[in-house]
PDB file of C-alpha atoms in Angstrom:
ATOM      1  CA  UNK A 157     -84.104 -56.603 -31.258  1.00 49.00           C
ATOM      2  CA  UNK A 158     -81.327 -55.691 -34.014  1.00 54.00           C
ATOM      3  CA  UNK A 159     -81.113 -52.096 -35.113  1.00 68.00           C
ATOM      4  CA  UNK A 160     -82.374 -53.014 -38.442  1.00 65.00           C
ATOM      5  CA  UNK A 161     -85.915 -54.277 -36.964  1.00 66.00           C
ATOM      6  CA  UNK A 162     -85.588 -50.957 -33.793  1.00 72.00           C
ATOM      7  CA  UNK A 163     -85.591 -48.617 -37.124  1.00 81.00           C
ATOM      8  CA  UNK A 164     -88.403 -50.121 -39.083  1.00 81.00           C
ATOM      9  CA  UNK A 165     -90.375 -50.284 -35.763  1.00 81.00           C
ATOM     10  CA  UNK A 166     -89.735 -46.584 -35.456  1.00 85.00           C
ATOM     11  CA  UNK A 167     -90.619 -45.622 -39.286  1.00 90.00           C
ATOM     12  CA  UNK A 168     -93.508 -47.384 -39.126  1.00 89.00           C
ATOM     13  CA  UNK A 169     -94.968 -45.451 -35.725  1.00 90.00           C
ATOM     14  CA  UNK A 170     -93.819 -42.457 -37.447  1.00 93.00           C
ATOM     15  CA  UNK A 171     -95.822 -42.505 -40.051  1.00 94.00           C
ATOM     16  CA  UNK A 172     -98.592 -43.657 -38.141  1.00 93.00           C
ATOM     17  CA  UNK A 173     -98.074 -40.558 -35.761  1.00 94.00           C
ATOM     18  CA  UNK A 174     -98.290 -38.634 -38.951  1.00 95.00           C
ATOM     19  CA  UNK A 175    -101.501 -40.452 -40.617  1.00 96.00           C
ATOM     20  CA  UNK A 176    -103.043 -40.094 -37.175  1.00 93.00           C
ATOM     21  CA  UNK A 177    -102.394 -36.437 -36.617  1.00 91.00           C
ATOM     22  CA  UNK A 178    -103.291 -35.297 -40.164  1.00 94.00           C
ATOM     23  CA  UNK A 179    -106.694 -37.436 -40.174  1.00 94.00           C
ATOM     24  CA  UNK A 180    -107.548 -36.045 -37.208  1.00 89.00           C
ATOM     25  CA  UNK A 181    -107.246 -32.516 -38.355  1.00 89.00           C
ATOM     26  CA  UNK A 182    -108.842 -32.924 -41.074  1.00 93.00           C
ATOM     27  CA  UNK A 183    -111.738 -34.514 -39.410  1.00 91.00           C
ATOM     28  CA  UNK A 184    -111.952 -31.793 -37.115  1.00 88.00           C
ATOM     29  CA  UNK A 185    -111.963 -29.035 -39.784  1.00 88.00           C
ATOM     30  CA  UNK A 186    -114.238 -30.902 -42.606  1.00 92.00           C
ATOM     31  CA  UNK A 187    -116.706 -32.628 -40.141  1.00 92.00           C
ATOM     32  CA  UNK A 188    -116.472 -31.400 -36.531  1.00 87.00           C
ATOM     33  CA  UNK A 189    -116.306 -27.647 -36.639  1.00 83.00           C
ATOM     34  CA  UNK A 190    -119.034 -27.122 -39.059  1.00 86.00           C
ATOM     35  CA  UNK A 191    -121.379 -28.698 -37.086  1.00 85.00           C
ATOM     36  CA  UNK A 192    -120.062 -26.987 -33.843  1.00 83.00           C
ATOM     37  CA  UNK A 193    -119.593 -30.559 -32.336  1.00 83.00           C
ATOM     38  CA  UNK A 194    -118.387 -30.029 -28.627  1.00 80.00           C
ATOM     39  CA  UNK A 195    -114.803 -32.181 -27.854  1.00 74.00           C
ATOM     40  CA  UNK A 196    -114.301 -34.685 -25.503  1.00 78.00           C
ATOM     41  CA  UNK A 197    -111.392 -36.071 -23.326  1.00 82.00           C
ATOM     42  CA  UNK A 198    -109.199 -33.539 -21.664  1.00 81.00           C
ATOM     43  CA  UNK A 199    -110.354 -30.858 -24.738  1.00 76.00           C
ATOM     44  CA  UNK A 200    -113.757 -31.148 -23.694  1.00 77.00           C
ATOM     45  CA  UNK A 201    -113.209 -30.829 -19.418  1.00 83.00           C
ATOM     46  CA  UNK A 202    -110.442 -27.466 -20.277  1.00 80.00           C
ATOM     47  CA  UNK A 203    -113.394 -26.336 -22.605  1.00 76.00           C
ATOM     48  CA  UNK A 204    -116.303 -27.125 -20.371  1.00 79.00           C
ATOM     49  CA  UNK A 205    -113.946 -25.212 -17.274  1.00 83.00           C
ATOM     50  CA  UNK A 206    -113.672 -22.174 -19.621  1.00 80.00           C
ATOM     51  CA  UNK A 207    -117.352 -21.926 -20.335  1.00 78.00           C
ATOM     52  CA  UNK A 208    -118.119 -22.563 -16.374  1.00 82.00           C
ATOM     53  CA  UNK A 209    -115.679 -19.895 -15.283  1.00 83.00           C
ATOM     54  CA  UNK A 210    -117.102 -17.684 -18.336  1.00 81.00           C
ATOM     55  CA  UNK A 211    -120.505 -18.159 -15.945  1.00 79.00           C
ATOM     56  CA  UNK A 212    -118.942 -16.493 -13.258  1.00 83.00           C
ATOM     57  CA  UNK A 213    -117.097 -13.831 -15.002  1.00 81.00           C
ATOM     58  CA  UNK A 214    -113.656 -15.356 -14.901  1.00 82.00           C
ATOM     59  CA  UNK A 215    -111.435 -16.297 -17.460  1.00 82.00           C
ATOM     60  CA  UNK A 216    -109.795 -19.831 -18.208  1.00 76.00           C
ATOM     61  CA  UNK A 217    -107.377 -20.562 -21.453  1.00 73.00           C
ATOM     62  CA  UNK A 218    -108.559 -24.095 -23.209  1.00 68.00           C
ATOM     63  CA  UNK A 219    -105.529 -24.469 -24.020  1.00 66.00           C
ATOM     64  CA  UNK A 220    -104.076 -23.994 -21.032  1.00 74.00           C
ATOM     65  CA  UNK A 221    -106.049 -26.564 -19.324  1.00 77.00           C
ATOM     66  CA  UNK A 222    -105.356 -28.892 -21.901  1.00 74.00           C
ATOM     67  CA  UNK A 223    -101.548 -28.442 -21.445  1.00 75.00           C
ATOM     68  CA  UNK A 224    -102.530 -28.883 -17.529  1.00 81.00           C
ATOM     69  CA  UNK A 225    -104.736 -31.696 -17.778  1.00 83.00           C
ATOM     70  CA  UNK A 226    -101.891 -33.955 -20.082  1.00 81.00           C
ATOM     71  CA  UNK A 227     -98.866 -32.740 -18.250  1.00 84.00           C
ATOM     72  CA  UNK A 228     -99.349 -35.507 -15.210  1.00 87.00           C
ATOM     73  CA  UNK A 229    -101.052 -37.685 -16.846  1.00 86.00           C
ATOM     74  CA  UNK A 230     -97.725 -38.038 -19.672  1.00 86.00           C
ATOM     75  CA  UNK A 231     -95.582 -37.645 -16.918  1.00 87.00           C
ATOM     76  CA  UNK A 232     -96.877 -41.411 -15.468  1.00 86.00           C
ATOM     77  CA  UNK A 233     -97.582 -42.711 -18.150  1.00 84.00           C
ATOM     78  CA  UNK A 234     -93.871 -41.962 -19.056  1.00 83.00           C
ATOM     79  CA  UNK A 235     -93.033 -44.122 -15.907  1.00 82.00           C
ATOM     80  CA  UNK A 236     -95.629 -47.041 -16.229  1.00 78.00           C
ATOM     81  CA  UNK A 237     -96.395 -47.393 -20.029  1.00 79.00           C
ATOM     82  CA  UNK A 238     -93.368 -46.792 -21.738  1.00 79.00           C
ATOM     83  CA  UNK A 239     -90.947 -44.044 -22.758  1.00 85.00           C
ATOM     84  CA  UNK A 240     -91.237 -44.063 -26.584  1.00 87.00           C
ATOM     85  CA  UNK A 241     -94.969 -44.622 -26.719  1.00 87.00           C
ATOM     86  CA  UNK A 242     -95.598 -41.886 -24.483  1.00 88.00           C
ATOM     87  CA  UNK A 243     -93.450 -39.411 -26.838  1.00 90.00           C
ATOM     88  CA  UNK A 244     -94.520 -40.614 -29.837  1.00 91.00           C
ATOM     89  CA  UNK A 245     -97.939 -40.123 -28.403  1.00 90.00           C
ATOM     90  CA  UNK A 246     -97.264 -36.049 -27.764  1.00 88.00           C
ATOM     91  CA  UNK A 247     -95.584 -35.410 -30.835  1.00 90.00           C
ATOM     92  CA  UNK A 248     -98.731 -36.629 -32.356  1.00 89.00           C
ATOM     93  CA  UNK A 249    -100.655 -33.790 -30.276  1.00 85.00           C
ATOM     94  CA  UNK A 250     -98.417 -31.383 -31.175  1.00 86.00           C
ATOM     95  CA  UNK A 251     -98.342 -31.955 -34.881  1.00 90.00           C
ATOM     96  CA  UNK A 252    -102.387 -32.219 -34.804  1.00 87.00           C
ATOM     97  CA  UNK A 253    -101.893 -28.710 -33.614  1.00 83.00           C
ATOM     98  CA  UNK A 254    -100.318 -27.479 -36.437  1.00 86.00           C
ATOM     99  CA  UNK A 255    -101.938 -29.142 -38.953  1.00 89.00           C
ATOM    100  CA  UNK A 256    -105.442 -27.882 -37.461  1.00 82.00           C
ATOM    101  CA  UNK A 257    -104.032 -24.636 -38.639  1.00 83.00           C
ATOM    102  CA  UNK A 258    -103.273 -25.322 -41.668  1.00 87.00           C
ATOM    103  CA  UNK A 259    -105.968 -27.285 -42.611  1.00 86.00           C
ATOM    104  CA  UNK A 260    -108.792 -25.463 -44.147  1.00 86.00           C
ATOM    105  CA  UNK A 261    -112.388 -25.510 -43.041  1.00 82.00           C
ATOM    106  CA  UNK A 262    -114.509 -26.525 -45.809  1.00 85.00           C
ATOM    107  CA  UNK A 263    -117.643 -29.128 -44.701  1.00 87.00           C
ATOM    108  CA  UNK A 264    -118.071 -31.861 -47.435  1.00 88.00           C
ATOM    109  CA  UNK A 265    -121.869 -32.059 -45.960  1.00 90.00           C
ATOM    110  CA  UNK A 266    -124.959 -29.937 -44.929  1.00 88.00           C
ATOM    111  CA  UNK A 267    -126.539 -32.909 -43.335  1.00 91.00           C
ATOM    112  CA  UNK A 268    -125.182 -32.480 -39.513  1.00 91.00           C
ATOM    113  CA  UNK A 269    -126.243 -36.253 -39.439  1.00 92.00           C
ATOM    114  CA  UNK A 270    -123.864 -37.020 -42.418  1.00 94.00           C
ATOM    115  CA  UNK A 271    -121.062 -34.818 -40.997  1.00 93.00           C
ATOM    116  CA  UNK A 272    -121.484 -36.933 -37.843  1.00 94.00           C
ATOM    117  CA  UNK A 273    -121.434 -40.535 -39.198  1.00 94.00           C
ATOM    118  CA  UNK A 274    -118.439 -39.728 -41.037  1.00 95.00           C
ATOM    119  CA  UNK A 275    -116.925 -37.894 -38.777  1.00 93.00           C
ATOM    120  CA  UNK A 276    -117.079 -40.520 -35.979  1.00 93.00           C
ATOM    121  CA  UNK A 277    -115.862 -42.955 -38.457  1.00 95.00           C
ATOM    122  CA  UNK A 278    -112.934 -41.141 -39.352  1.00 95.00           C
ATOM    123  CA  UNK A 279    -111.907 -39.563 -36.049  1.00 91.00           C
ATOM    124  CA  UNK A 280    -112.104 -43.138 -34.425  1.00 92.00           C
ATOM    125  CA  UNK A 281    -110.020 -44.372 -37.747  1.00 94.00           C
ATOM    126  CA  UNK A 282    -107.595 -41.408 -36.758  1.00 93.00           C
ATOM    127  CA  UNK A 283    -107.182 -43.154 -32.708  1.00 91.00           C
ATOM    128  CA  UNK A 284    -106.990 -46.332 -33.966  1.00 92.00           C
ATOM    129  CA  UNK A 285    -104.087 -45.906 -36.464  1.00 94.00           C
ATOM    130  CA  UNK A 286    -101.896 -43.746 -33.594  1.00 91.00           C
ATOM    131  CA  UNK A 287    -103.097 -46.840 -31.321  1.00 89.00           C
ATOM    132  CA  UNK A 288    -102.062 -49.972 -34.275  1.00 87.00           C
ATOM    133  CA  UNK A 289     -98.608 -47.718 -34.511  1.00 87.00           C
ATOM    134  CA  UNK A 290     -97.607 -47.942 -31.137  1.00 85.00           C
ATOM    135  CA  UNK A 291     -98.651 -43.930 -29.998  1.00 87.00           C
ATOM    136  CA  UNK A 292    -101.618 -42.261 -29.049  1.00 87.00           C
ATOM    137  CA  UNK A 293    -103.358 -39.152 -29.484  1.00 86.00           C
ATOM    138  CA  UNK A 294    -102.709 -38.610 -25.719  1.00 84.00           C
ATOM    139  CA  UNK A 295    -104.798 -37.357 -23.249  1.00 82.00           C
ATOM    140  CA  UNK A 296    -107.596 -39.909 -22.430  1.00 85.00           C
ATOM    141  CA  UNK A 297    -105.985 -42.602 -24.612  1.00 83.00           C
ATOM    142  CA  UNK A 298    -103.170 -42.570 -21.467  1.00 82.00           C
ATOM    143  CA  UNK A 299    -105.545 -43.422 -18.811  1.00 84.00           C
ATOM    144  CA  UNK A 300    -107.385 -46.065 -20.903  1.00 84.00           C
ATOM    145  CA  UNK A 301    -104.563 -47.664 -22.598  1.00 80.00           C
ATOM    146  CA  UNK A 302    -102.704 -47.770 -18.916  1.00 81.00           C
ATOM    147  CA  UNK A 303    -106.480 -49.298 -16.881  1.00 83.00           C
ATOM    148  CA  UNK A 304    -106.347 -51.811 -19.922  1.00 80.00           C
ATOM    149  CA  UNK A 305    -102.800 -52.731 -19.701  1.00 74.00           C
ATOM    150  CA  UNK A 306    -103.733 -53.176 -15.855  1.00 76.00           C
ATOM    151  CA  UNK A 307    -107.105 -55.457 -16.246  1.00 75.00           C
ATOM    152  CA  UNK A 308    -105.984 -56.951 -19.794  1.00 71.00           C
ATOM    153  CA  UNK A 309    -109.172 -56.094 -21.611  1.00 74.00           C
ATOM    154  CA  UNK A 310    -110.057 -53.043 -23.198  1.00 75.00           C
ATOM    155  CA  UNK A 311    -112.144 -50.264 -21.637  1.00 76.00           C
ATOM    156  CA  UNK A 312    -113.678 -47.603 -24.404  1.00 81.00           C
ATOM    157  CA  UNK A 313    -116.777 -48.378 -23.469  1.00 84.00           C
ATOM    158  CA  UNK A 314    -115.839 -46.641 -20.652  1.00 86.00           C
ATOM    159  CA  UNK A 315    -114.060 -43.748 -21.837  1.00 87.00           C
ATOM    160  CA  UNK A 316    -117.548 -43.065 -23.382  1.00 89.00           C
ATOM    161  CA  UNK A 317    -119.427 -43.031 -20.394  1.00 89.00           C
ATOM    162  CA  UNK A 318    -117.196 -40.560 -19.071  1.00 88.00           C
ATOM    163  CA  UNK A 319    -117.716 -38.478 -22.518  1.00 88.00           C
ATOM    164  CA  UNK A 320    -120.972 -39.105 -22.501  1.00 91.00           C
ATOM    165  CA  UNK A 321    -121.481 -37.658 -18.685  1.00 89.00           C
ATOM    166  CA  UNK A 322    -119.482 -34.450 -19.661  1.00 87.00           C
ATOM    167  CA  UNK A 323    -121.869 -33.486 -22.165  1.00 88.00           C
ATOM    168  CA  UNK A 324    -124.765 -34.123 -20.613  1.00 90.00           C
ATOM    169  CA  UNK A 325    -123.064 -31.522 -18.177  1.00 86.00           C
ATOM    170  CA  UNK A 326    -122.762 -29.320 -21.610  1.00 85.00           C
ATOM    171  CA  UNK A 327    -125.958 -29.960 -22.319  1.00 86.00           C
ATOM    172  CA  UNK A 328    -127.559 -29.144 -18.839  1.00 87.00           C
ATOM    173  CA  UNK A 329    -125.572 -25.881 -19.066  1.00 80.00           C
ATOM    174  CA  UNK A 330    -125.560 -24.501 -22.304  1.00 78.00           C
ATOM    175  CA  UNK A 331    -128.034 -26.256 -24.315  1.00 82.00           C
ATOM    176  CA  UNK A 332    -128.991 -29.832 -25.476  1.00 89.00           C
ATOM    177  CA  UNK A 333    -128.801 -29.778 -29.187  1.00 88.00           C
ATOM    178  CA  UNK A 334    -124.824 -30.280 -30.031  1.00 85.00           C
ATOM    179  CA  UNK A 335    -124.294 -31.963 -26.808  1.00 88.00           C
ATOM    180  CA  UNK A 336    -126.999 -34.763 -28.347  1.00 92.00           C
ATOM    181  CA  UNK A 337    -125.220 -34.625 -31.828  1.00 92.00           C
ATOM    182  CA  UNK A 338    -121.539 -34.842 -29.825  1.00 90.00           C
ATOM    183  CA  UNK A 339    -122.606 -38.124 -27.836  1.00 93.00           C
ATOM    184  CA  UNK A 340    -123.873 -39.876 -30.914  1.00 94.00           C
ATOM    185  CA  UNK A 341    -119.878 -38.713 -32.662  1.00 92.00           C
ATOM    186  CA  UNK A 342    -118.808 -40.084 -29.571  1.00 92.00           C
ATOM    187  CA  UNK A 343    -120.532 -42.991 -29.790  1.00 94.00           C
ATOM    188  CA  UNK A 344    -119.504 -43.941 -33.476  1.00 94.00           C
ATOM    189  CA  UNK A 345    -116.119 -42.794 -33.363  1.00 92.00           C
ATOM    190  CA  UNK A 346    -115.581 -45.148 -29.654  1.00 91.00           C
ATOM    191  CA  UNK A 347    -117.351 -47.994 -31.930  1.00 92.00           C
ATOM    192  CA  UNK A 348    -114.675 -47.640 -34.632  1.00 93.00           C
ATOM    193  CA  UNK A 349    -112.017 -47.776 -31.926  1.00 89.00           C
ATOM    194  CA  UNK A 350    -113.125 -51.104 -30.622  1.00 86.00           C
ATOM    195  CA  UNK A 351    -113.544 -52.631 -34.144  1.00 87.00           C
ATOM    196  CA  UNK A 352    -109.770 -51.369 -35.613  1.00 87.00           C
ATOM    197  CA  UNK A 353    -108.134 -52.122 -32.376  1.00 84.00           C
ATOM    198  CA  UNK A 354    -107.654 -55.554 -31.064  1.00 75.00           C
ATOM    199  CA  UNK A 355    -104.761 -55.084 -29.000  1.00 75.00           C
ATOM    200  CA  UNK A 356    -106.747 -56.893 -25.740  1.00 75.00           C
ATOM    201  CA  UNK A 357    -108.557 -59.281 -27.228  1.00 81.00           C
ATOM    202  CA  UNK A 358    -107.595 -63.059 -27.223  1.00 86.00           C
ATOM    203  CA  UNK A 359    -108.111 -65.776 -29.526  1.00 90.00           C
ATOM    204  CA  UNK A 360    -107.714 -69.841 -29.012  1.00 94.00           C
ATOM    205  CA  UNK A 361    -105.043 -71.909 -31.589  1.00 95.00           C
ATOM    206  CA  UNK A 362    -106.478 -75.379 -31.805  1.00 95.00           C
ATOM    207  CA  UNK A 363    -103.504 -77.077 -34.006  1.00 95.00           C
ATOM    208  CA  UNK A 364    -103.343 -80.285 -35.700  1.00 95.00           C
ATOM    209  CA  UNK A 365     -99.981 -81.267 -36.871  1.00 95.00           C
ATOM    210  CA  UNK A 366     -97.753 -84.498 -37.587  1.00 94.00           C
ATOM    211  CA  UNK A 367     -94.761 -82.671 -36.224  1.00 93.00           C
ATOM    212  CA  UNK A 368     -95.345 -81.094 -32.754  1.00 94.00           C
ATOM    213  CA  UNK A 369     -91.706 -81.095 -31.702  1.00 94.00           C
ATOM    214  CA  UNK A 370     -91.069 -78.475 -34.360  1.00 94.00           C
ATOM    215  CA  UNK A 371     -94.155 -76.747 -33.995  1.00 95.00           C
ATOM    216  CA  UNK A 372     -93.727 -75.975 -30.255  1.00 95.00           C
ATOM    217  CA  UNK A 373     -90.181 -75.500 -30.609  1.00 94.00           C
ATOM    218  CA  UNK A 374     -90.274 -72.746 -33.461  1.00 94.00           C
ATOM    219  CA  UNK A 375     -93.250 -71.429 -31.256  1.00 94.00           C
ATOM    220  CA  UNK A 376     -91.848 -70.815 -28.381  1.00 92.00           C
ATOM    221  CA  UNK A 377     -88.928 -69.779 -29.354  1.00 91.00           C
ATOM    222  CA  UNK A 378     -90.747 -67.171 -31.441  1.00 90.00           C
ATOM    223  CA  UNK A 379     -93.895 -65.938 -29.418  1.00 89.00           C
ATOM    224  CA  UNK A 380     -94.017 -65.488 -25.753  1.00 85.00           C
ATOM    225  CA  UNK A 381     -97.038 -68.036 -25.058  1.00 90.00           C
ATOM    226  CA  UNK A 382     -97.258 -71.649 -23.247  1.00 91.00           C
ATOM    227  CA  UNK A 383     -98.520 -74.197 -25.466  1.00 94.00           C
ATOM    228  CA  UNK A 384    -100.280 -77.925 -24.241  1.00 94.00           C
ATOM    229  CA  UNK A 385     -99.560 -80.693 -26.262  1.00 95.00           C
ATOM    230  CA  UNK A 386    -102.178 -83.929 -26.423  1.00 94.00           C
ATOM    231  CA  UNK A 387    -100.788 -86.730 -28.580  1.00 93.00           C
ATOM    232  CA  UNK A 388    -103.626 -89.238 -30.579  1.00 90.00           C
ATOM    233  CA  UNK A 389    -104.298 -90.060 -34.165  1.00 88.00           C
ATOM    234  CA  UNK A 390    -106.736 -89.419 -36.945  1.00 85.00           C
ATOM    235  CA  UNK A 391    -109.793 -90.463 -37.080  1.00 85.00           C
ATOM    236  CA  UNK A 392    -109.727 -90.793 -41.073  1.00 83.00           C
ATOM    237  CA  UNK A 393    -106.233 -91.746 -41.802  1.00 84.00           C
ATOM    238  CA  UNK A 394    -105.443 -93.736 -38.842  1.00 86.00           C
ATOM    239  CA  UNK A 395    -102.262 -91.626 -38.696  1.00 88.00           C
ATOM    240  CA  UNK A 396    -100.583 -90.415 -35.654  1.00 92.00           C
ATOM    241  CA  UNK A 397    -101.513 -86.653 -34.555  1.00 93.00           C
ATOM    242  CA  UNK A 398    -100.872 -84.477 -31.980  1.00 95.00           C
ATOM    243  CA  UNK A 399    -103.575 -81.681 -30.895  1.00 95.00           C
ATOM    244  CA  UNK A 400    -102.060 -78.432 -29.908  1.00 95.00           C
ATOM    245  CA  UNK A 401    -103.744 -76.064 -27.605  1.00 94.00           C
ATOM    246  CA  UNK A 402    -102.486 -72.133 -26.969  1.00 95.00           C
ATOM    247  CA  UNK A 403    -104.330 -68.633 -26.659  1.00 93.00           C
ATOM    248  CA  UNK A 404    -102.755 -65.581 -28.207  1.00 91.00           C
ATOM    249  CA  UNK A 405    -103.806 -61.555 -28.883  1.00 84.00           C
ATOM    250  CA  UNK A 406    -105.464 -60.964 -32.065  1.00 80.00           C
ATOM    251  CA  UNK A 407    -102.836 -58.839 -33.294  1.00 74.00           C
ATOM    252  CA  UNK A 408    -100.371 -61.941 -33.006  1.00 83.00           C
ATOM    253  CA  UNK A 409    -102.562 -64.253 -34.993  1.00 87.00           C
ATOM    254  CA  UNK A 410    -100.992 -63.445 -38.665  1.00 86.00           C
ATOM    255  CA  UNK A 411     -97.761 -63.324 -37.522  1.00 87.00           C
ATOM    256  CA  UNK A 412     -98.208 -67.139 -35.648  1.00 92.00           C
ATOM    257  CA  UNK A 413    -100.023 -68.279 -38.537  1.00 92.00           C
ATOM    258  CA  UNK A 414     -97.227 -67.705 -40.481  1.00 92.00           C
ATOM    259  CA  UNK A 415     -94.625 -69.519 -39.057  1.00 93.00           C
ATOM    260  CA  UNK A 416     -96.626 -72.612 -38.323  1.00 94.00           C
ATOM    261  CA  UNK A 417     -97.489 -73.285 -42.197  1.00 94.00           C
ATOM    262  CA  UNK A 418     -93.473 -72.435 -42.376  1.00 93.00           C
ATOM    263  CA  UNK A 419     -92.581 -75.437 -40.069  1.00 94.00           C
ATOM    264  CA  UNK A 420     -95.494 -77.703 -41.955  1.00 94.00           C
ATOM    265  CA  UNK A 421     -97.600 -76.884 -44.994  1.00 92.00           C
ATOM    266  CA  UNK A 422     -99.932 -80.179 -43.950  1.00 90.00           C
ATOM    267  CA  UNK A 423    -101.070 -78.027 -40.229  1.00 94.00           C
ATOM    268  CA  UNK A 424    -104.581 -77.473 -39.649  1.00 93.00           C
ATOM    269  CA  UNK A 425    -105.488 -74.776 -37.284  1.00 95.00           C
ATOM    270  CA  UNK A 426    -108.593 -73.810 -35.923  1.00 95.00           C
ATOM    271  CA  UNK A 427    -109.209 -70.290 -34.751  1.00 94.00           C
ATOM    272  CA  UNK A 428    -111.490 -69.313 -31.378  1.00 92.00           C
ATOM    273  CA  UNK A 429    -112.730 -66.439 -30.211  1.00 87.00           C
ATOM    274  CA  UNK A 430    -111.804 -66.162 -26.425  1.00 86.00           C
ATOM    275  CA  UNK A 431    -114.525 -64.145 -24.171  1.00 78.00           C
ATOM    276  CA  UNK A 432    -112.691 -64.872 -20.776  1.00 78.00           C
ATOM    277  CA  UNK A 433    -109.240 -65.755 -19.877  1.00 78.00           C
ATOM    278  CA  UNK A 434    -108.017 -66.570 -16.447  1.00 77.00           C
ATOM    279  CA  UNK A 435    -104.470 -67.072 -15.553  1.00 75.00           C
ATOM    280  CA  UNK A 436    -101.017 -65.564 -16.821  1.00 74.00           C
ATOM    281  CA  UNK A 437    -101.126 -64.141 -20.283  1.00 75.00           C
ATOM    282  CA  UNK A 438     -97.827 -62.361 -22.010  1.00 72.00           C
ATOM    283  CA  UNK A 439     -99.021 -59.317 -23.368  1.00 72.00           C
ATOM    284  CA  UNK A 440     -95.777 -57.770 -25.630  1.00 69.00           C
ATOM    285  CA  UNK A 441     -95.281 -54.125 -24.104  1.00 64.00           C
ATOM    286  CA  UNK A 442     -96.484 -50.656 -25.592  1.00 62.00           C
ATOM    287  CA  UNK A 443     -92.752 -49.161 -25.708  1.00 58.00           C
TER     288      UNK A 443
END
């Protein structure tokens, strides 16, 4: 990679660091707090240890915990995701922070059901745009984004089983209420996640072209994918064709679709959803 392409890559996770954190914040402040929404992820287990050790008459910082819970988890990450993405990924924490306190609190809504659609819409939008930029808003994201790269599919539906577990524990302690309006934000905001985020799902290239040579060779040279090539002819013009077969991640599709119609303006490509994949598959990585 040249150091003109290294610095636009970096620009553009910057500013999605920086859309990400300030998003967030302001989610938090106009559609979280006024409904008294409990957190999830590592805020929610340092705020549900405060509140248990509160039972017993000890104390326990939040934000303490919070510091505790990421510390590790960044720390292998670091090692086994990639350098960059992982700080990226904190300084998008860190400014979050700040911007949470300056940030005013003023609810657009007096609807908690209102403050919770849109919420969980925009908090999920606020993941997903750290996620599309190459970052993270830490903490939970790590361990997801790591068992994902591991199994090559995505797992949020099982980051919100694990929310949804801690605050039934909320619940069961302190009261159902805003642990049933927290696991429906959860619920929305995971949703938005999976819909804005494609980085582990797959889709099938079925290509029709007159010049396969040029096609596979400015494909592979380009993407890191195999390719099958089946030579026959059309069934209407009685012209030889050549049928093209390869399976590439979503958010590679524009990008190969673009230098196909490059190589030949006549191509015909058919696009497939792919539920299952089993063999090697090049997945570019995070950092």
């Amino acid at each position: 990679m040249n150091n003109w392409n290294r610095q636009k890559r970096y620009m553009i996770t910057t500013a999605a660091v920086a859309a990400s954190a300030l998003l967030q914040a302001f989610t938090m402040q106009t559609f979280m707090t006024p409904v008294h929404l409990l957190p999830s992820g590592f805020t929610g287990i340092a705020t549900l240890i405060e509140n248990i050790a509160g039972l017993f008459g000890l104390r326990f910082s939040t934000s303490l915990g919070m510091v505790l819970l990421n510390i590790p988890v960044a720390v292998f990450c670091y090692r086994h995701i990639g350098k960059k993405f992982v700080l990226f990924s904190m300084a998008q924490v860190v400014l979050a922070s700040i911007l949470l306190k300056l940030v005013p609190s003023r609810p657009l809504f007096d609807d908690p059901l209102l403050n919770i659609c849109f919420g969980g819409v925009l908090y999920g939008l606020s993941v997903a745009v750290a996620l599309r930029g190459n970052a993270s808003t830490a903490g939970m994201d790590f361990i997801a984004l790591y068992v994902s790269n591991r199994i090559g599919k995505s797992i949020w539906q099982y980051v919100f089983l694990f929310n949804t577990a801690m605050l039934c524990l909320f619940g069961f302690l302190f009261g159902w209420e805003y642990a049933g309006y927290s696991i429906l934000f959860q619920f929305i905001s995971t949703k938005t996640i999976d819909n804005f985020y494609h980085r582990f799902k797959r889709v099938t290239l079925q290509i029709t072209t007159q010049k396969p040579k040029e096609i596979v060779d400015a494909y592979v040279h380009s993407f890191m994918h195999g390719i099958s090539v089946m030579d026959g002819y059309g069934g209407y013009s009685g012209k030889k064709m050549s049928l093209l077969h390869t399976v590439v991640s979503s958010y590679e599709v524009q990008d190969v679709l673009h230098l196909l119609e490059e190589v030949d303006e006549k191509i015909i490509i058919n696009i497939l959803p792919t539920e299952n994949f089993v063999g090697g598959f090049y997945r570019k990585p995070l950092d």
